[in-house]
Short mmCIF file of C-alpha atoms in Angstrom, two decimals:
data_model
loop_
_atom_site.label_atom_id
_atom_site.label_comp_id
_atom_site.label_asym_id
_atom_site.label_seq_id
_atom_site.Cartn_x
_atom_site.Cartn_y
_atom_site.Cartn_z
CA MET A 22 6.32 -171.35 114.45
CA ALA A 23 9.41 -169.34 114.75
CA ASN A 24 10.20 -167.64 118.04
CA ASN A 25 10.46 -164.42 116.53
CA PHE A 26 7.14 -164.29 114.40
CA ILE A 27 5.13 -161.37 115.44
CA LYS A 28 2.11 -161.66 113.08
CA PRO A 29 0.89 -161.95 109.49
CA GLY A 30 2.08 -158.87 107.26
CA LYS A 31 -1.20 -157.84 105.97
CA HIS A 32 -1.88 -155.26 108.40
CA LEU A 33 0.59 -152.63 110.09
CA THR A 34 0.26 -151.25 113.59
CA TYR A 35 0.43 -147.37 113.32
CA THR A 36 0.38 -144.67 116.11
CA PRO A 37 -0.84 -141.26 114.24
CA PRO A 38 0.09 -137.91 115.61
CA THR A 39 -3.54 -136.69 114.86
CA ALA A 40 -6.80 -138.45 114.53
CA ILE A 41 -7.69 -140.74 111.52
CA LYS A 42 -11.01 -141.81 110.57
CA SER A 43 -11.76 -145.34 109.35
CA GLY A 44 -11.22 -145.82 105.64
CA SER A 45 -8.79 -142.79 105.46
CA VAL A 46 -5.78 -143.32 103.40
CA VAL A 47 -2.56 -143.15 105.38
CA LEU A 48 1.20 -142.99 103.82
CA PHE A 49 3.28 -145.46 106.00
CA GLY A 50 6.80 -144.37 104.22
CA GLU A 51 6.10 -145.40 100.64
CA GLU A 52 3.05 -147.60 101.38
CA LEU A 53 -0.13 -146.70 100.60
CA CYS A 54 -2.40 -148.11 103.68
CA VAL A 55 -5.76 -147.72 104.80
CA ALA A 56 -6.88 -147.32 108.30
CA LEU A 57 -8.96 -150.30 109.36
CA ASN A 58 -10.91 -148.24 112.34
CA THR A 59 -10.79 -144.85 113.45
CA ILE A 60 -7.70 -144.21 115.51
CA ASN A 61 -7.25 -141.42 117.89
CA ALA A 62 -4.09 -139.14 118.23
CA GLY A 63 -1.38 -141.06 120.13
CA ASP A 64 -3.29 -144.71 120.18
CA SER A 65 -2.45 -147.54 118.03
CA GLY A 66 -4.51 -148.81 115.27
CA GLU A 67 -4.21 -151.14 112.28
CA LEU A 68 -3.71 -150.41 108.72
CA ALA A 69 -4.29 -152.42 105.52
CA HIS A 70 -1.59 -152.42 103.18
CA GLU A 71 -3.01 -155.19 101.11
CA GLY A 72 -6.34 -155.72 99.80
CA ILE A 73 -9.13 -154.00 97.56
CA PHE A 74 -10.53 -150.64 98.65
CA GLU A 75 -12.58 -147.73 96.92
CA LEU A 76 -10.67 -144.78 97.23
CA PRO A 77 -11.35 -140.92 96.34
CA LYS A 78 -10.46 -140.21 92.87
CA ALA A 79 -9.84 -136.84 90.99
CA LYS A 80 -13.06 -135.86 89.16
CA GLY A 81 -12.43 -134.84 85.45
CA THR A 82 -10.20 -137.73 84.31
CA GLY A 83 -10.59 -141.31 83.82
CA ILE A 84 -8.65 -144.30 85.39
CA ARG A 85 -8.72 -147.45 83.28
CA GLU A 86 -8.59 -150.91 84.94
CA GLY A 87 -5.34 -152.45 84.88
CA THR A 88 -3.50 -149.17 85.03
CA ARG A 89 -1.52 -147.65 88.26
CA PRO A 90 -2.89 -144.43 89.55
CA ALA A 91 -0.81 -142.12 91.29
CA TRP A 92 -1.98 -140.95 94.82
CA SER A 93 -1.78 -137.14 95.23
CA VAL A 94 -0.40 -136.13 98.55
CA SER A 95 -1.63 -132.44 98.14
CA THR A 96 -5.52 -133.45 96.93
CA HIS A 97 -5.57 -136.85 98.66
CA GLU A 98 -7.09 -138.78 95.78
CA ALA A 99 -6.07 -141.19 93.08
CA LEU A 100 -4.78 -139.46 89.77
CA THR A 101 -4.26 -140.98 86.25
CA GLY A 102 -0.92 -142.45 85.97
CA GLY A 103 0.15 -139.66 83.44
CA SER A 104 -0.22 -136.76 85.83
CA PRO A 105 1.70 -137.32 89.01
CA GLU A 106 3.37 -134.17 90.49
CA LYS A 107 6.67 -134.13 92.44
CA GLY A 108 6.10 -135.93 95.67
CA ASP A 109 3.17 -137.87 94.68
CA LEU A 110 3.17 -141.76 95.37
CA ILE A 111 3.20 -143.79 92.35
CA ASN A 112 3.11 -147.70 91.49
CA SER A 113 1.46 -148.21 94.89
CA CYS A 114 -1.89 -149.44 93.84
CA LEU A 115 -3.76 -150.97 90.58
CA ALA A 116 -7.07 -149.91 89.41
CA VAL A 117 -9.42 -153.03 89.52
CA GLU A 118 -12.11 -151.24 87.77
CA THR A 119 -12.32 -148.46 85.18
CA ALA A 120 -13.51 -145.29 86.66
CA LEU A 121 -15.25 -142.81 84.46
CA ALA A 122 -14.20 -139.09 84.35
CA ALA A 123 -17.36 -138.12 86.28
CA ALA A 124 -16.55 -140.71 89.07
CA VAL A 125 -14.99 -139.55 92.43
CA LYS A 126 -14.13 -142.89 93.40
CA VAL A 127 -11.88 -145.63 92.08
CA LYS A 128 -11.54 -149.30 93.09
CA VAL A 129 -7.81 -150.09 93.82
CA LYS A 130 -5.81 -153.06 94.69
CA LEU A 131 -3.00 -151.80 97.23
CA LEU A 132 0.46 -153.00 96.02
CA PRO A 133 2.69 -153.43 98.96
CA GLY A 134 6.38 -152.91 98.43
CA CYS A 135 5.86 -151.30 95.14
CA GLY A 136 5.38 -147.45 95.88
CA ARG A 137 7.77 -145.00 95.16
CA TRP A 138 7.90 -141.13 95.26
CA GLN A 139 7.62 -139.14 92.26
CA THR A 140 10.81 -137.06 91.47
#
């Protein structure tokens, strides 16, 4: 093992300025991450930036499996790919199941290294 190896890269260590609940979405630069446990303000905790998670979804619009929903920075929920606003995070996840318009959650696979801000 290389003497400069730190750890596998599936999780990122993060110290939030405010408390974060387990399962909450955290934007780490252009990465869409999920808190793996509750992290108190000023404490370090782990964020997943790989894996499949069920995340909040905007009600009223469906998201088809195989599409890349945007993450709304203002409403903190997944949006259909065709409706991101300036400043939303796009290309950061892939819907792995279809979520109907009435659904409030969508299952997505996080896509590390793919996110970027909508301009």
